[in-house]
Every structure is written in structure tokens, then in C-alpha cells.
Amino acid sequence: MAFELPKLGYNYDALEPHIDARTMEIHHSKHHQGYTNNLNAAIAGTDLEGKSIEAILETLDMKNAAVRNNGGGFYNHTSFWEAMNPEEKGYLSGDLKDAIDAAFGSKDEFISAFSKAAGTRFGSGWAWLCVHKGGKLEICSTPNQDNPLMPDVGCGGAPILGLDVWEHAYYLNYQNRRPDYIKAFFNVVNWNVIEKRYEALK
Ligand code: MN3
């Protein structure tokens, strides 16, 4: 069973004005579709076929560039779309709020540290909030389509919030102003989704 491009849980214009409809459409229907197609081509006929994307990434041979780039791209974008669902957006609460306060001081201090990781990633990549077994949180970033699930990326635990800082994610609307895009992202984060991930993975 090949991987399929996941449908968004909302319309392309649902994140306006923070993330524009044209960027969403190209990012989902072209970029994410491309990663999906290339991942399927890369695993066809290999022993990776039929495995979950998490299993593929956790046991990845990092020298396998096609699966590293496209498997990462498939997983990262799926996670990214879900994290911005504008339906029942919610607010930071519960155990996740407590864990963020404990690790970073406050929600604002968390956003500041996460934004720094996203802003200082040179070139293309992602910023992450990860949870380790036991509930400890970590902020980190990875280049290209690497992902904390992959071995030895210098970033551990399970990712519960990721931000795409490739230029394709923001250039149409924000041009070179990555900090403005990062700030806008926090207007569309669905904290209910992040809290559910935290509860499931801590
Ligand atoms: Mn992208």
C-alpha cells in the first residue's frame, strides 16, 4: 500500500492572513505531493514497502538519501498541516502547559526559544518541539527534511510540533522576512493537537 498525500482538514485559505492560500496550495499539492511520489518510488520493491512512516524513519539508513529526503518530507508536512488545523484551535493547557512552564518558564519564553531555533536554522530545515519518554521537552532544529525520529540527527525524542522554515513555506507572502512568518505561525498552532500528541508520546 503506497503512501498517499493526506487531505488537509481545512481549506487552503483557512489560515489567512497568517499563511496565504497560494502558499498553502503550492506547498501541499506540489511540494508535499512530490515528496509522497518520490518516497513511494524510493521504497517500491524494497523491504521498506508496507512499513509505517515512523518505522521507516526510526530505522533509517541515513545514507539512503532518497528515503531520508522524501520520507522526512512526507512525515514532516503531514505533521505540520495537522498542527495548524483552525477548527477548535484551543489554547495551551493541561499537562503540556505544565511541561512547557517547567522546561522553558512560560509559553512566551517557549515561543521565544522555539522562534530562535527556527530563525537561526541556516538554509532549509525545521524547528521542533520534542518530547522524551517521561515527558521532558526539548527544542531543536534539523536541516533539510531531517526529523528527530531519524537516528543521530542531534535531536531526540518524538516531535510534537514542527515548523517548516524552507523558503517555499513563506516566500510568496513574507519574502525574506522569516521572523514575521515564524511569529505568524504561532497564531495558527492548534494547541489541542499538540497536547494530544504530548499525552500519547510522553
Ligand atoms: Mn515544506
Coordinates of C-alpha atoms and ligand atoms in Angstrom, one line a residue:
M1 CA 0.0 0.0 0.0
A2 CA 1.7 3.2 -1.2
F3 CA 1.7 6.4 0.9
E4 CA -1.0 8.9 -0.1
L5 CA -0.9 12.7 0.1
P6 CA -3.1 13.4 3.2
K7 CA -6.1 15.6 2.7
L8 CA -6.0 18.9 4.7
G9 CA -8.6 19.1 7.4
Y10 CA -9.3 22.7 6.2
N11 CA -9.3 24.8 3.1
Y12 CA -6.2 26.4 1.6
D13 CA -7.4 29.9 2.6
A14 CA -8.3 28.9 6.2
L15 CA -5.0 30.1 7.7
E16 CA -5.2 33.6 6.1
P17 CA -3.8 36.2 6.7
H18 CA -1.1 34.3 8.6
I19 CA -0.4 31.8 5.9
D20 CA -1.7 32.7 2.5
A21 CA -3.9 30.4 0.3
R22 CA -1.5 30.3 -2.7
T23 CA 1.4 29.2 -0.5
M24 CA -0.7 26.5 1.1
E25 CA -1.9 25.2 -2.2
I26 CA 1.5 25.0 -3.8
H27 CA 3.1 23.7 -0.6
H28 CA 0.5 20.9 -0.2
S29 CA -0.4 20.0 -3.8
K30 CA 3.1 20.3 -5.3
H31 CA 5.8 20.0 -2.7
H32 CA 4.1 17.5 -0.4
Q33 CA 2.8 15.6 -3.3
G34 CA 6.3 15.4 -4.7
Y35 CA 7.8 14.0 -1.5
T36 CA 5.0 11.5 -1.4
N37 CA 5.5 10.3 -5.0
N38 CA 9.3 10.2 -4.6
L39 CA 9.0 8.3 -1.3
N40 CA 6.8 5.7 -3.0
A41 CA 9.2 5.3 -5.8
A42 CA 12.2 5.0 -3.4
I43 CA 10.7 2.2 -1.3
A44 CA 9.0 0.3 -4.2
G45 CA 10.2 -3.3 -4.2
T46 CA 12.4 -2.8 -1.1
D47 CA 11.8 -4.2 2.4
L48 CA 10.6 -0.8 3.5
E49 CA 7.4 -1.2 1.5
G50 CA 4.4 -1.7 3.8
K51 CA 6.1 -0.3 6.9
S52 CA 4.7 2.7 8.7
I53 CA 6.4 6.0 8.0
E54 CA 7.5 6.2 11.7
A55 CA 9.1 2.7 11.4
I56 CA 10.9 3.7 8.2
L57 CA 12.3 6.9 9.8
E58 CA 13.3 5.4 13.1
T59 CA 15.4 2.6 11.5
L60 CA 16.6 4.7 8.5
D61 CA 19.9 4.2 6.8
M62 CA 21.0 7.9 6.7
K63 CA 23.0 7.2 3.6
N64 CA 19.7 6.4 1.7
A65 CA 19.2 10.0 0.5
A66 CA 16.0 9.3 -1.4
V67 CA 14.2 7.9 1.6
R68 CA 15.8 10.3 4.0
N69 CA 14.7 13.4 2.0
N70 CA 11.3 12.2 0.8
G71 CA 10.3 10.1 3.8
G72 CA 11.2 13.1 6.0
G73 CA 9.3 15.4 3.7
F74 CA 6.3 13.1 3.7
Y75 CA 6.2 12.8 7.5
N76 CA 7.1 16.4 8.4
H77 CA 4.5 18.0 6.2
T78 CA 1.7 15.7 7.4
S79 CA 2.6 16.6 10.9
F80 CA 2.8 20.3 10.0
W81 CA -0.7 20.5 8.4
E82 CA -2.4 18.8 11.3
A83 CA -0.7 21.1 13.8
M84 CA -2.3 24.2 12.2
N85 CA -5.9 22.9 12.0
P86 CA -8.0 26.1 12.6
E87 CA -11.1 24.1 13.8
E88 CA -11.3 24.1 17.6
K89 CA -7.9 25.7 17.9
G90 CA -7.9 25.6 21.6
Y91 CA -5.3 27.0 23.9
L92 CA -2.3 25.7 25.7
S93 CA -3.5 23.9 28.8
G94 CA -3.2 20.8 30.9
D95 CA -0.1 18.7 31.2
L96 CA 1.6 20.2 28.2
K97 CA 1.3 23.7 29.7
D98 CA 2.8 22.4 32.9
A99 CA 5.6 20.8 31.0
I100 CA 6.3 23.9 28.9
D101 CA 6.3 26.1 32.0
A102 CA 8.7 23.7 33.7
A103 CA 11.1 23.4 30.8
F104 CA 11.1 27.0 29.5
G105 CA 9.5 29.2 32.2
S106 CA 6.3 30.2 30.3
K107 CA 4.5 29.9 27.0
D108 CA 6.1 33.2 25.9
E109 CA 9.6 32.0 26.8
F110 CA 8.9 28.7 24.9
I111 CA 7.8 30.6 21.8
S112 CA 10.9 32.8 22.0
A113 CA 13.3 29.8 22.3
F114 CA 11.5 27.9 19.5
S115 CA 11.5 31.0 17.3
K116 CA 15.2 31.4 17.8
A117 CA 15.8 27.8 16.8
A118 CA 13.6 28.4 13.7
G119 CA 15.2 31.8 12.9
T120 CA 18.8 30.6 13.2
R121 CA 18.5 27.4 11.1
F122 CA 20.8 28.3 8.2
G123 CA 19.2 27.5 4.8
S124 CA 16.4 25.0 4.7
G125 CA 15.1 22.9 7.6
W126 CA 12.7 22.6 10.5
A127 CA 12.4 23.7 14.1
W128 CA 11.0 21.1 16.6
L129 CA 9.5 20.7 20.0
C130 CA 10.1 17.1 21.0
V131 CA 9.0 15.0 24.0
H132 CA 11.2 12.4 25.6
K133 CA 9.8 9.3 27.4
G134 CA 8.9 10.6 30.8
G135 CA 7.6 13.9 29.4
K136 CA 10.8 16.0 29.2
L137 CA 10.6 18.6 26.4
E138 CA 13.4 19.7 24.1
I139 CA 13.6 22.3 21.3
C140 CA 15.9 21.7 18.4
S141 CA 16.3 22.1 14.7
T142 CA 17.3 19.9 11.8
P143 CA 18.4 20.7 8.2
N144 CA 16.6 19.8 5.0
Q145 CA 13.9 17.2 5.6
D146 CA 15.6 15.5 8.6
N147 CA 13.5 14.7 11.5
P148 CA 14.0 13.9 15.2
L149 CA 12.7 10.3 14.6
M150 CA 15.8 9.6 12.5
P151 CA 18.9 8.2 14.0
D152 CA 21.7 10.6 15.1
V153 CA 20.3 13.9 13.9
G154 CA 21.4 15.6 17.2
C155 CA 17.8 16.0 18.2
G156 CA 16.0 13.4 20.2
G157 CA 12.5 12.3 21.4
A158 CA 9.3 12.4 19.4
P159 CA 8.4 15.6 17.5
I160 CA 5.1 17.1 18.6
L161 CA 5.4 20.5 16.9
G162 CA 7.4 21.3 13.8
L163 CA 7.8 24.4 11.8
D164 CA 8.9 24.3 8.2
V165 CA 11.4 27.1 7.5
W166 CA 12.2 26.3 3.9
E167 CA 11.7 29.4 1.8
H168 CA 8.9 27.6 -0.1
A169 CA 6.9 27.8 3.1
Y170 CA 6.8 31.6 3.3
Y171 CA 8.5 33.4 0.4
L172 CA 5.4 34.3 -1.6
N173 CA 3.9 36.2 1.4
Y174 CA 6.9 37.1 3.5
Q175 CA 9.8 37.2 1.0
N176 CA 12.9 37.2 3.2
R177 CA 11.1 38.0 6.4
R178 CA 11.4 34.6 8.1
P179 CA 10.9 36.1 11.6
D180 CA 7.5 37.5 10.6
Y181 CA 6.4 34.1 9.3
I182 CA 7.6 32.4 12.5
K183 CA 5.6 34.9 14.5
A184 CA 2.5 34.3 12.3
F185 CA 2.8 30.6 12.8
F186 CA 2.0 30.9 16.4
N187 CA -1.3 32.5 15.5
V188 CA -2.4 29.2 13.8
V189 CA -0.9 26.5 16.0
N190 CA -3.7 24.2 17.2
W191 CA -2.7 23.5 20.8
N192 CA -5.3 20.8 21.2
V193 CA -3.4 18.7 18.6
I194 CA -0.1 19.3 20.2
E195 CA -1.4 18.4 23.6
K196 CA -2.9 15.2 22.3
R197 CA 0.5 14.3 20.8
Y198 CA 2.2 15.1 24.1
E199 CA -0.2 12.9 26.0
A200 CA 0.3 10.0 23.6
L201 CA 4.1 10.2 23.3
K202 CA 5.3 11.3 26.8
Ligands
MN3_1 MN 7.8 22.4 3.0

